[in-house]
PDB file of C-alpha atoms in Angstrom:
ATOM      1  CA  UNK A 907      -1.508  -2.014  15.475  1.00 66.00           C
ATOM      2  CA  UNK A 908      -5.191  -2.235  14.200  1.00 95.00           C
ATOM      3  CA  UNK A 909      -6.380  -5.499  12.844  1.00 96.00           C
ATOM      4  CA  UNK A 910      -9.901  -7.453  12.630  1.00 97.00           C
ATOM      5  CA  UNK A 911     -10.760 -11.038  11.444  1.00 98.00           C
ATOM      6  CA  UNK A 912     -12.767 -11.630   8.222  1.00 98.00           C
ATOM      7  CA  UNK A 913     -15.203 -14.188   8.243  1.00 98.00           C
ATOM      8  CA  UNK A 914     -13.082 -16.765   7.087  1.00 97.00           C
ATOM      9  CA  UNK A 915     -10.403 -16.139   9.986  1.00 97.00           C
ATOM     10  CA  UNK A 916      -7.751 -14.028   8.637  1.00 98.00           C
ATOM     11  CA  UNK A 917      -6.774 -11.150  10.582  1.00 98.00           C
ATOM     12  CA  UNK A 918      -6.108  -7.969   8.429  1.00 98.00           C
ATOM     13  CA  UNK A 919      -3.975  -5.175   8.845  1.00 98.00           C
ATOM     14  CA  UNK A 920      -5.505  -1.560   8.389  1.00 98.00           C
ATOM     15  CA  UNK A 921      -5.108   2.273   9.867  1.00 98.00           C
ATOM     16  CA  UNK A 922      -7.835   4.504  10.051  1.00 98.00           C
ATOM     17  CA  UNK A 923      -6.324   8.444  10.654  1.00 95.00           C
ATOM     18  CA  UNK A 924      -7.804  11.639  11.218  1.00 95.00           C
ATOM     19  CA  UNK A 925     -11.518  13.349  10.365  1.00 92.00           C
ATOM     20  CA  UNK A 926     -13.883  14.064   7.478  1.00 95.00           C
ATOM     21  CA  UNK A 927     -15.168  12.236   4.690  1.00 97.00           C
ATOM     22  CA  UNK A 928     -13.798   8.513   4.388  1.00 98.00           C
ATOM     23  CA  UNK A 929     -11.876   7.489   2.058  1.00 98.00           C
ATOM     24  CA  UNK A 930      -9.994   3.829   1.831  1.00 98.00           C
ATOM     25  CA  UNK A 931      -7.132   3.818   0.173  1.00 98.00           C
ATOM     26  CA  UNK A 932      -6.267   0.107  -1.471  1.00 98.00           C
ATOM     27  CA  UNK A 933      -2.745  -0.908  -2.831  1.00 98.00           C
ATOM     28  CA  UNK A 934      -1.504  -2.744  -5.981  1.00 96.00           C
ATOM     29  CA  UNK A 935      -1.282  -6.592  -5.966  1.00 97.00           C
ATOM     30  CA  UNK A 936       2.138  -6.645  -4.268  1.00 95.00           C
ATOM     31  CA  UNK A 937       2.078  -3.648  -1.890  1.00 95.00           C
ATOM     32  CA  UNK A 938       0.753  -2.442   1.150  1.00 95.00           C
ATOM     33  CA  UNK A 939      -0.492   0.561   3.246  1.00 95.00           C
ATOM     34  CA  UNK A 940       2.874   2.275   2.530  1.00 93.00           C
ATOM     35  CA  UNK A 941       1.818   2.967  -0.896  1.00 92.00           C
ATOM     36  CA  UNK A 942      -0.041   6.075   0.059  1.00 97.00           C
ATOM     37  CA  UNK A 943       2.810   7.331   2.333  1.00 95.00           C
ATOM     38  CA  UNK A 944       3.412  10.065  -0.432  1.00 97.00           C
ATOM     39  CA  UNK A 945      -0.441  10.711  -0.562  1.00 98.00           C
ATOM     40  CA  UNK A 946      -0.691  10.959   3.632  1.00 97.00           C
ATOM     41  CA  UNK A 947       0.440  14.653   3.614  1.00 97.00           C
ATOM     42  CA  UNK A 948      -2.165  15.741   1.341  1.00 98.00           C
ATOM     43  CA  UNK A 949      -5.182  13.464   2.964  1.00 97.00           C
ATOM     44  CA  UNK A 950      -5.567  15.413   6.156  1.00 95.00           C
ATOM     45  CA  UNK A 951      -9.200  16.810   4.525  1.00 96.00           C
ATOM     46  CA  UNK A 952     -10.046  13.272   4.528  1.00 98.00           C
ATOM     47  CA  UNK A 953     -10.367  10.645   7.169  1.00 98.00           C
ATOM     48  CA  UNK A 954      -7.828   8.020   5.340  1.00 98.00           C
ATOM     49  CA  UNK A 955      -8.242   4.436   6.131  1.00 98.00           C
ATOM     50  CA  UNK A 956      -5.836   2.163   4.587  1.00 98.00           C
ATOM     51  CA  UNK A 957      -6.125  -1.721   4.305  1.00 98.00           C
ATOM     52  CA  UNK A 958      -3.042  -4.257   3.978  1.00 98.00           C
ATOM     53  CA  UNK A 959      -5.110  -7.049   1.895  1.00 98.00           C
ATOM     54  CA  UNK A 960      -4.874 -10.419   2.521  1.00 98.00           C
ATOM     55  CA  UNK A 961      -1.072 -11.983   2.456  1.00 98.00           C
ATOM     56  CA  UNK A 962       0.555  -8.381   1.722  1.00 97.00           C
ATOM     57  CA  UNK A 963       2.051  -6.469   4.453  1.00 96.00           C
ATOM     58  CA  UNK A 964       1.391  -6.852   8.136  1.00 96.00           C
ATOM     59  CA  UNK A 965      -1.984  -9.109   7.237  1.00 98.00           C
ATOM     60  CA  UNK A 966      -1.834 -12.486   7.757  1.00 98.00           C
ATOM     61  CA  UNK A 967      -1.113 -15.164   4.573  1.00 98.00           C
ATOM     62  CA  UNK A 968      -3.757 -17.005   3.435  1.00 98.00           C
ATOM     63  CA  UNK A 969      -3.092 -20.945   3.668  1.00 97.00           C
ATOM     64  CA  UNK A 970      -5.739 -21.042   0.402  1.00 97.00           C
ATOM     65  CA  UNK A 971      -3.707 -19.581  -1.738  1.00 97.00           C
ATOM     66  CA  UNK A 972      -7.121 -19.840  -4.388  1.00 96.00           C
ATOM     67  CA  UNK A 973      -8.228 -16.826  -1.866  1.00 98.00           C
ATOM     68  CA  UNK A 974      -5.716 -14.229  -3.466  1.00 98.00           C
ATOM     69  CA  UNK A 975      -8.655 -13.272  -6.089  1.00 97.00           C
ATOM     70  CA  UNK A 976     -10.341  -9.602  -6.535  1.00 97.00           C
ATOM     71  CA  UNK A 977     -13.963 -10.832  -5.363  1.00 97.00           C
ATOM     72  CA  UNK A 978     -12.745 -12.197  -2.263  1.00 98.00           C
ATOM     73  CA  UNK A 979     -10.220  -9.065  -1.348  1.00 98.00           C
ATOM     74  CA  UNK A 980     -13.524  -6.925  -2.221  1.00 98.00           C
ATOM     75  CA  UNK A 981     -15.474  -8.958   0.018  1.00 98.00           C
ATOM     76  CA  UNK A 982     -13.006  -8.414   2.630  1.00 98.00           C
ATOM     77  CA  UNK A 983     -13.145  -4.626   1.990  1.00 98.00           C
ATOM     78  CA  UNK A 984     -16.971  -4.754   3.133  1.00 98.00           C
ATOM     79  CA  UNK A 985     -15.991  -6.527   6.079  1.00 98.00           C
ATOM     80  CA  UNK A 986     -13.794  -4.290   7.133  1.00 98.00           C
ATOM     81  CA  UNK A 987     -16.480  -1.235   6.681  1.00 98.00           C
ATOM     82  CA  UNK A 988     -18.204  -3.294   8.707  1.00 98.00           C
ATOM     83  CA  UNK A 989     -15.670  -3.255  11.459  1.00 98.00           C
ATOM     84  CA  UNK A 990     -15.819   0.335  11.125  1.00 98.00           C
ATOM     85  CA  UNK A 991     -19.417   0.748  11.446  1.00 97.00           C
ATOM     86  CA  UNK A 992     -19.204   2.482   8.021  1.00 98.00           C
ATOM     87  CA  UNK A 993     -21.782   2.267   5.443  1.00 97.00           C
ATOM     88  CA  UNK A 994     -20.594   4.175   2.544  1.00 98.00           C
ATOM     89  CA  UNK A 995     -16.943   5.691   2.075  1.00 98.00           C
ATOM     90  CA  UNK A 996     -14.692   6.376  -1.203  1.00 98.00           C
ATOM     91  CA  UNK A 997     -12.043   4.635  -2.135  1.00 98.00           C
ATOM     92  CA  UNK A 998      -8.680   5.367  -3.513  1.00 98.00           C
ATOM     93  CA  UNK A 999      -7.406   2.274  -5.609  1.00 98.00           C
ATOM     94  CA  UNK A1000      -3.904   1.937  -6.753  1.00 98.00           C
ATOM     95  CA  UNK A1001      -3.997  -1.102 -10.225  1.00 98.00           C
ATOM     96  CA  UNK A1002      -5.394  -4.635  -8.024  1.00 98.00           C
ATOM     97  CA  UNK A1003      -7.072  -1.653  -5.606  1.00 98.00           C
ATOM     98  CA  UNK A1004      -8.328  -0.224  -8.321  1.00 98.00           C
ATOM     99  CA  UNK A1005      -9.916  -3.779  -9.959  1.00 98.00           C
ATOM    100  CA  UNK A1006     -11.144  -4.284  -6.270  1.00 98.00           C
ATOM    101  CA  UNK A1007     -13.342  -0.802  -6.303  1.00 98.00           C
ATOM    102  CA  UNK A1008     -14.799  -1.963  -9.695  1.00 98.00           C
ATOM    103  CA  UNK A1009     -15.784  -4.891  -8.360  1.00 98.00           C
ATOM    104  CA  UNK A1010     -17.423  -3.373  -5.258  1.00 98.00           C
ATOM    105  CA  UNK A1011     -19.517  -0.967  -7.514  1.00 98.00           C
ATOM    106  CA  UNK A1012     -20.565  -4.250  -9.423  1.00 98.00           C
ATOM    107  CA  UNK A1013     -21.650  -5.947  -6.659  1.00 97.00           C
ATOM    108  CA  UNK A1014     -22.346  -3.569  -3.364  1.00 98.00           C
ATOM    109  CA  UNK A1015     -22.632  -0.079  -5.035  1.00 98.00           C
ATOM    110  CA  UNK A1016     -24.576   0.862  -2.413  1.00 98.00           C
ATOM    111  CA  UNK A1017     -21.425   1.116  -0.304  1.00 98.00           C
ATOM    112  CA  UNK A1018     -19.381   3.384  -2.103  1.00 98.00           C
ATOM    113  CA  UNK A1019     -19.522   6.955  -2.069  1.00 98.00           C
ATOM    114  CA  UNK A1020     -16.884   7.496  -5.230  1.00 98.00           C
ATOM    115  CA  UNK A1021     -13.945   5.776  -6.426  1.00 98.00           C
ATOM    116  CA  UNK A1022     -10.421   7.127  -8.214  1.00 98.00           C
ATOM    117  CA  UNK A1023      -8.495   4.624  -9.871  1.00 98.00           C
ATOM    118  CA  UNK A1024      -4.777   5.207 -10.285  1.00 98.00           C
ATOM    119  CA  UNK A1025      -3.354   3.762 -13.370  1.00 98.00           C
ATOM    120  CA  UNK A1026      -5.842   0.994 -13.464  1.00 98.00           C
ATOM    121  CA  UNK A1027      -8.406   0.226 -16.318  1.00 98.00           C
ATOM    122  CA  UNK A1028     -10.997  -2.580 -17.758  1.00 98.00           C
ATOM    123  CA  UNK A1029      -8.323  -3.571 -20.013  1.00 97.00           C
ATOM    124  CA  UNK A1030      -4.438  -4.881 -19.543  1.00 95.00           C
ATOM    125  CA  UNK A1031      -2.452  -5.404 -22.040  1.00 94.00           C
ATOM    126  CA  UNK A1032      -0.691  -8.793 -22.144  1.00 91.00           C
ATOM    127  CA  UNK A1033       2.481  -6.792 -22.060  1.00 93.00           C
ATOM    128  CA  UNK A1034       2.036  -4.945 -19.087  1.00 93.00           C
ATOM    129  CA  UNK A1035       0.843  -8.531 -17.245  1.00 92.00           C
ATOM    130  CA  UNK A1036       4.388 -10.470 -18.734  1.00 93.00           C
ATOM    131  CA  UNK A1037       6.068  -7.400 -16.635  1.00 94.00           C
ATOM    132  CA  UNK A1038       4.467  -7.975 -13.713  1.00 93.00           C
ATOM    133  CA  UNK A1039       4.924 -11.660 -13.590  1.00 93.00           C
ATOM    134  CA  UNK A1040       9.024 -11.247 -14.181  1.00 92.00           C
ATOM    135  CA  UNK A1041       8.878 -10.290 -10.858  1.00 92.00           C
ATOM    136  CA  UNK A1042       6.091 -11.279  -8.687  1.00 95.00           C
ATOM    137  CA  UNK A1043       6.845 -13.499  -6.301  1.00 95.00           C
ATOM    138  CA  UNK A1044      10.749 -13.952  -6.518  1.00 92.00           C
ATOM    139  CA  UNK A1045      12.844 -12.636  -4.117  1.00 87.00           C
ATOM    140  CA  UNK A1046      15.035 -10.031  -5.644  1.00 87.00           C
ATOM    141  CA  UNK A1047      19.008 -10.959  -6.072  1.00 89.00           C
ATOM    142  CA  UNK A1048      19.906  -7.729  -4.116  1.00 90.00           C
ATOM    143  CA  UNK A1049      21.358  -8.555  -0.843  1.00 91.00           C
ATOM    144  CA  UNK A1050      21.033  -5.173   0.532  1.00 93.00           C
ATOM    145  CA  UNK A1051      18.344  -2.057   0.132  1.00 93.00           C
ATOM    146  CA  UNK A1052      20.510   0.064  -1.613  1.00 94.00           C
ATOM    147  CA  UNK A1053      21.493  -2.306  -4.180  1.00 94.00           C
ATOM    148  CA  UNK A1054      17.562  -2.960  -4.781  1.00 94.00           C
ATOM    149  CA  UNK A1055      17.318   0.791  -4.822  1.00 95.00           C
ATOM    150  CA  UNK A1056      20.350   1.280  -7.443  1.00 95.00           C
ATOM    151  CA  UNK A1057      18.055  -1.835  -9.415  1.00 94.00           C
ATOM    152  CA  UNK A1058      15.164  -0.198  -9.431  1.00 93.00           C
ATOM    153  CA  UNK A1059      16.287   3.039 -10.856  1.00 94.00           C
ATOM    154  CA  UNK A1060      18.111   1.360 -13.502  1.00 94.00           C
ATOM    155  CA  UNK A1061      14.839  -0.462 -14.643  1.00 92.00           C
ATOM    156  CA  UNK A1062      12.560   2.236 -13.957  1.00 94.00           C
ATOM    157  CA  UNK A1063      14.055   4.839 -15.643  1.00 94.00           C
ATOM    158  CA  UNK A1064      12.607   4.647 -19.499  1.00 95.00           C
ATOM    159  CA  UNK A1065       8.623   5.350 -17.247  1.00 97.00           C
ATOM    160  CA  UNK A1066       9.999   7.197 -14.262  1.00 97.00           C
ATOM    161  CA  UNK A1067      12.680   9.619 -16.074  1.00 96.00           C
ATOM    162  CA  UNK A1068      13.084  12.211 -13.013  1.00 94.00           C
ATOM    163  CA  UNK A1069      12.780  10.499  -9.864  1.00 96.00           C
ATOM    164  CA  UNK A1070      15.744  10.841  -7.710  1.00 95.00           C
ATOM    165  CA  UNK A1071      18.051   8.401  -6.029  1.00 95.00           C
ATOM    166  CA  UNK A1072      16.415   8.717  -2.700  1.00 95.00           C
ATOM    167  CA  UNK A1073      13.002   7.945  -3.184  1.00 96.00           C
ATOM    168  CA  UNK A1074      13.736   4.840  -4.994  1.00 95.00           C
ATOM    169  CA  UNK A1075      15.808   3.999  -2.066  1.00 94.00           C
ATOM    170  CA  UNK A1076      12.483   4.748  -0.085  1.00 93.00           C
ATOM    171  CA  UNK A1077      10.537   2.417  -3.054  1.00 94.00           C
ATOM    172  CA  UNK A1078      13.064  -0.006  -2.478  1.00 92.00           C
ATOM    173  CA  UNK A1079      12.584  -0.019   2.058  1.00 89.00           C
ATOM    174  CA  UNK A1080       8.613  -0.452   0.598  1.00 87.00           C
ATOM    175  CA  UNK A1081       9.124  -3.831  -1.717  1.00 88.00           C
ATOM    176  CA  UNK A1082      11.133  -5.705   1.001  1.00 91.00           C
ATOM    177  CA  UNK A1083      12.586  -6.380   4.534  1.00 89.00           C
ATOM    178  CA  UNK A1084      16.236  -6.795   5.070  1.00 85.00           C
ATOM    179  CA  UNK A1085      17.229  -9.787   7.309  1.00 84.00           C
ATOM    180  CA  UNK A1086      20.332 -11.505   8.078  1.00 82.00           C
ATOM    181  CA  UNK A1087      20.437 -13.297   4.482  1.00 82.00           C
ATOM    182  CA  UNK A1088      19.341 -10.429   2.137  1.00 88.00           C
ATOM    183  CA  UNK A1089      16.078  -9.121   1.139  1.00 93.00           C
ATOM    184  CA  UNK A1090      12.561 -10.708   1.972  1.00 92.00           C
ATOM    185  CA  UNK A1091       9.671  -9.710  -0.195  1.00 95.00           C
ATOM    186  CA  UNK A1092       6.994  -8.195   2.195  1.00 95.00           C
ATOM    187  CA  UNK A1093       3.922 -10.253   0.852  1.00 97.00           C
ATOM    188  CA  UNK A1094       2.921 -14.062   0.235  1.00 97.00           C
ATOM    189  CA  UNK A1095       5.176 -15.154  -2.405  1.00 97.00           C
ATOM    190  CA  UNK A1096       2.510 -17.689  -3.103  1.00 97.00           C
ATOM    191  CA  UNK A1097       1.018 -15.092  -4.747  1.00 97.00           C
ATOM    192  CA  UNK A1098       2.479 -15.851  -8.058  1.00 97.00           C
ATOM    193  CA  UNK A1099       0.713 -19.695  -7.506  1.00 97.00           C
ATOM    194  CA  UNK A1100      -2.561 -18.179  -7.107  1.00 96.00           C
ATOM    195  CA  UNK A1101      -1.916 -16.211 -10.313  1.00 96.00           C
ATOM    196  CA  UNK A1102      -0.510 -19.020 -12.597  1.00 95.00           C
ATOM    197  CA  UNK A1103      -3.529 -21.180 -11.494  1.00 94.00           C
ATOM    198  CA  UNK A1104      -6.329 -18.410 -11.990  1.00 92.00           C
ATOM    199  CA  UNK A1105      -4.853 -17.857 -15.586  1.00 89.00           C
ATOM    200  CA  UNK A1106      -5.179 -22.029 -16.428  1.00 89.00           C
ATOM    201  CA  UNK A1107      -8.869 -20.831 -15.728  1.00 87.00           C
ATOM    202  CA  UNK A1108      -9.621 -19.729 -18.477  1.00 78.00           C
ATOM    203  CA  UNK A1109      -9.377 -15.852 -20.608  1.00 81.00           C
ATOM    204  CA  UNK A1110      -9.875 -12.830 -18.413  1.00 81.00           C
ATOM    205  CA  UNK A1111     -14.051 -11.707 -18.178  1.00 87.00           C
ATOM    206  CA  UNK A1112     -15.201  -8.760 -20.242  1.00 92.00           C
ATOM    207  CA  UNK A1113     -14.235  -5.790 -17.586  1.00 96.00           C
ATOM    208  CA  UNK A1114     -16.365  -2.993 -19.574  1.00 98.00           C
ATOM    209  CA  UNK A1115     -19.452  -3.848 -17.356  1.00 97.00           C
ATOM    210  CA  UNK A1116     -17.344  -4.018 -14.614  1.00 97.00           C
ATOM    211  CA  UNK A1117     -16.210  -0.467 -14.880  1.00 98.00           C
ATOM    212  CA  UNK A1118     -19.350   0.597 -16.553  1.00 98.00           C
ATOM    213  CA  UNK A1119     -20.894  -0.001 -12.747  1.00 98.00           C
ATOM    214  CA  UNK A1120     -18.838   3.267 -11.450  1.00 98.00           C
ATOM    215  CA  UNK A1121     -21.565   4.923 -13.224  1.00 98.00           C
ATOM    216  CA  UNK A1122     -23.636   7.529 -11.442  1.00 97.00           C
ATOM    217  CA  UNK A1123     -20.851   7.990  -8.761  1.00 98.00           C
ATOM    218  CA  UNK A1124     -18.397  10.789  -8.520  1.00 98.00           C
ATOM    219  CA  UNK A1125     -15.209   9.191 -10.640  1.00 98.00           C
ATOM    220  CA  UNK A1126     -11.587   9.462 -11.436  1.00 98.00           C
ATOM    221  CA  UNK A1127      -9.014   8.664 -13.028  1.00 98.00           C
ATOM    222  CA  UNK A1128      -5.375   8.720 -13.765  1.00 98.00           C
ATOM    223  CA  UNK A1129      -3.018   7.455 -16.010  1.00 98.00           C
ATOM    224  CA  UNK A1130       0.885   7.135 -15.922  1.00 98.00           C
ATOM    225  CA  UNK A1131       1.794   9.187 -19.168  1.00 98.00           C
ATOM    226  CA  UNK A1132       4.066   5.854 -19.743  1.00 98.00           C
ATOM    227  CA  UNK A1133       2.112   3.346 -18.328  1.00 98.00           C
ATOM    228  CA  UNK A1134       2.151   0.031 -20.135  1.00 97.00           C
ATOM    229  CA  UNK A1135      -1.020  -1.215 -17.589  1.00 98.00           C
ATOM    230  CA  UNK A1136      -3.546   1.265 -18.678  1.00 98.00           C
ATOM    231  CA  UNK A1137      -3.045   2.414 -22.333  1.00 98.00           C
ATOM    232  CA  UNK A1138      -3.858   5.419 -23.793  1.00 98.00           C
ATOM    233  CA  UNK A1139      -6.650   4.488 -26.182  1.00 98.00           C
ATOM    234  CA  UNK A1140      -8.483   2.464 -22.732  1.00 98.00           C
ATOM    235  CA  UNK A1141      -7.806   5.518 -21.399  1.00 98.00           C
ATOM    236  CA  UNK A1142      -9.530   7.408 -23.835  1.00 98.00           C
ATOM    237  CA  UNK A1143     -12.691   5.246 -24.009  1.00 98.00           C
ATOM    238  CA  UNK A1144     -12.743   5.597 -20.785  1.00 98.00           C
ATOM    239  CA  UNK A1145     -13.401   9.247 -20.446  1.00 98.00           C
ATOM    240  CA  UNK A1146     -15.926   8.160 -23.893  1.00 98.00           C
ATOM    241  CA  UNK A1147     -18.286   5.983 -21.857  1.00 98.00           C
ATOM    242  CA  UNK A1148     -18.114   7.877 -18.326  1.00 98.00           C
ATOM    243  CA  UNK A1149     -17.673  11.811 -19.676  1.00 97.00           C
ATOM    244  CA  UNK A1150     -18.973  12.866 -16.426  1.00 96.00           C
ATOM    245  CA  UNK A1151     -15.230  11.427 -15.018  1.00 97.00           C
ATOM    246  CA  UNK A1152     -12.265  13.582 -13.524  1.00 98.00           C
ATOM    247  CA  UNK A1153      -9.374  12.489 -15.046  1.00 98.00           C
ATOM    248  CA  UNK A1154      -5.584  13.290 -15.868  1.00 98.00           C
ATOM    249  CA  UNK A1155      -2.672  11.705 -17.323  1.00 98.00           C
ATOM    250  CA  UNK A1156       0.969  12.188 -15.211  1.00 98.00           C
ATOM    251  CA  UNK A1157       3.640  12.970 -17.230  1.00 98.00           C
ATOM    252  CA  UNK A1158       6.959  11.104 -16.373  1.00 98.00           C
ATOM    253  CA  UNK A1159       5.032   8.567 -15.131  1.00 98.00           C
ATOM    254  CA  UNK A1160       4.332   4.689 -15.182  1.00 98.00           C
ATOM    255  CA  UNK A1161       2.736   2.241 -13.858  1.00 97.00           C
ATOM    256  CA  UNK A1162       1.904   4.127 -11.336  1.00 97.00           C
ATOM    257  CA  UNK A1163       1.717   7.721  -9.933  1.00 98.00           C
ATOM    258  CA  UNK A1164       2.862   8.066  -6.674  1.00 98.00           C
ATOM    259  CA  UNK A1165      -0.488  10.043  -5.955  1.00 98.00           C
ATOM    260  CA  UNK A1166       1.923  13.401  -4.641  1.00 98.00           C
ATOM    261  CA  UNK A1167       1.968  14.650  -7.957  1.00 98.00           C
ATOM    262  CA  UNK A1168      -0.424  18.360  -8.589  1.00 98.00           C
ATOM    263  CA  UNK A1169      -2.058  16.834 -10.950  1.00 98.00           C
ATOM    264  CA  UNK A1170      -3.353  13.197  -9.372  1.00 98.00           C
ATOM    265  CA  UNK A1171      -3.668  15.660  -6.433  1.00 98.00           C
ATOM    266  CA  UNK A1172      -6.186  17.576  -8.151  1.00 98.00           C
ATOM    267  CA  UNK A1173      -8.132  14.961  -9.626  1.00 98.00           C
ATOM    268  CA  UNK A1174      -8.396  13.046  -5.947  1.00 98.00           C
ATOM    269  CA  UNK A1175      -9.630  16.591  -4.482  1.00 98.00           C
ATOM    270  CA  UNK A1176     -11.939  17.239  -7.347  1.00 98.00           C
ATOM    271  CA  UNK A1177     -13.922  13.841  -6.680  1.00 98.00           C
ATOM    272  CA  UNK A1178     -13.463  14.217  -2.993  1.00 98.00           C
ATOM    273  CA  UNK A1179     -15.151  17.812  -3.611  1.00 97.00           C
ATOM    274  CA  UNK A1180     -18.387  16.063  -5.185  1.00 97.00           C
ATOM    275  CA  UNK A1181     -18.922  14.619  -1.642  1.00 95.00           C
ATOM    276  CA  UNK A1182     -19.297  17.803   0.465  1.00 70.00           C
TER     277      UNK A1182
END
């Protein structure tokens, strides 16, 4: 299994799979590389490179918890195009990917080629964020997959109305490992520390300029049709200050797509396109 060491001694997970034009694929703050399992099918146009960021998946936990912050995982993205000998690729970001890209095109532009952000905006509502921290971090009280599965489309329903039994089951084998005494969350449950102590910081930074730095790359966008993480009216200004954008909303969607749908397909390809 592929890893390298970032320059403050972690050693990350990543893949890097098949030919053409690059394109990293980064996963929400809780997940991993599996995220874009539903994606790989439709990548082979693309060499896809995914990266497990620090304390999620198979990369290593980070004893400095303080290190679980978007300019640090971006500054481990460069280091790992580094490691690859790559100077410029696109990336794919799923929500935290997708606040790591807009940091990258803030602050090393010159290494991207274009950047699609799935279900991920400038602006979260405080909503959305309450949601998130329900569950980050605590083990679930399923003892067994299937009951996490059964869980998951029970809550999920109201955002994800026609998903089937089995791939929740297949979510479900994504969020955790099963061992002898139930279900253990695949990522640093520290996590949630590093989140509670960021927020005593002080009231999130302006984002606008952040996102306003995609500008004059090819961009995309998409939007759960139900997603309470990007809202429709961000998602409308938006498309307002970067027209040039590809964009589309997902109906019967949350927070987030699961990037297999024809439409997110057809945004990713469209940007992809601008490459050639």
């Amino acid at each position: 299994m592929p890893h390298f060491t970032t320059s403050d001694g972690l050693s990350l997970y990543y893949t890097d799979q098949g030919g053409g034009a690059p394109l990293l694929c980064l996963p929400g703050l809780t997940r991993c590389s599996r995220d874009f399992r539903y994606f790989a099918p439709f990548a082979a146009p693309y060499r896809r490179i995914t990266l497990d960021a620090r304390g999620r998946g198979q990369s290593q936990y980070d004893p400095n918890i303080m290190n679980y912050n978007v300019v640090r995982e971006a500054q481990d993205v460069i280091e790992l195009l580094d490691h690859l000998a790559l100077q410029q690729t696109a990336i794919l970001g799923t929500s935290r990917g997708g606040l790591v890209a807009m940091t990258l095109a803030a602050r090393n532009k010159d290494r991207l080629s274009a950047v699609i952000l799935n279900d991920i905006g400038p602006e979260i509502p405080a909503a959305g964020m309450q949601r998130i921290m329900e569950y980050v971090g605590r083990a679930p009280n399923a003892k067994t997959v299937e009951t996490a599965a059964h869980q998951l489309q029970t809550f999920m329903a109201p955002a994800f109305p026609d998903i089937p039994a089995a791939r929740w089951h297949e979510e479900a084998q994504t969020f955790y490992d099963q061992d002898t005494d139930g279900l253990r969350l695949r990522y640093d449950p520290k996590l949630r520390d590093a989140l509670l102590e960021q927020a005593k910081q002080g009231p999130v930074p302006d984002l606008w300029p952040v996102f306003m730095a995609l500008d004059g790359l090819p961009v995309g966008v998409l939007r759960g049709a139900n997603s309470d993480i990007l809202t429709a009216e961000t998602f409308a200004q938006m498309q307002t200050r970067l027209p040039q954008m590809r964009h589309a909303e997902i109906a019967n969607r949350g927070h987030v797509p699961f990037l297999d749908e024809p439409d997110a397909l057809a945004v990713i390809h469209s940007v992809m396109e601008q490459l050639q």
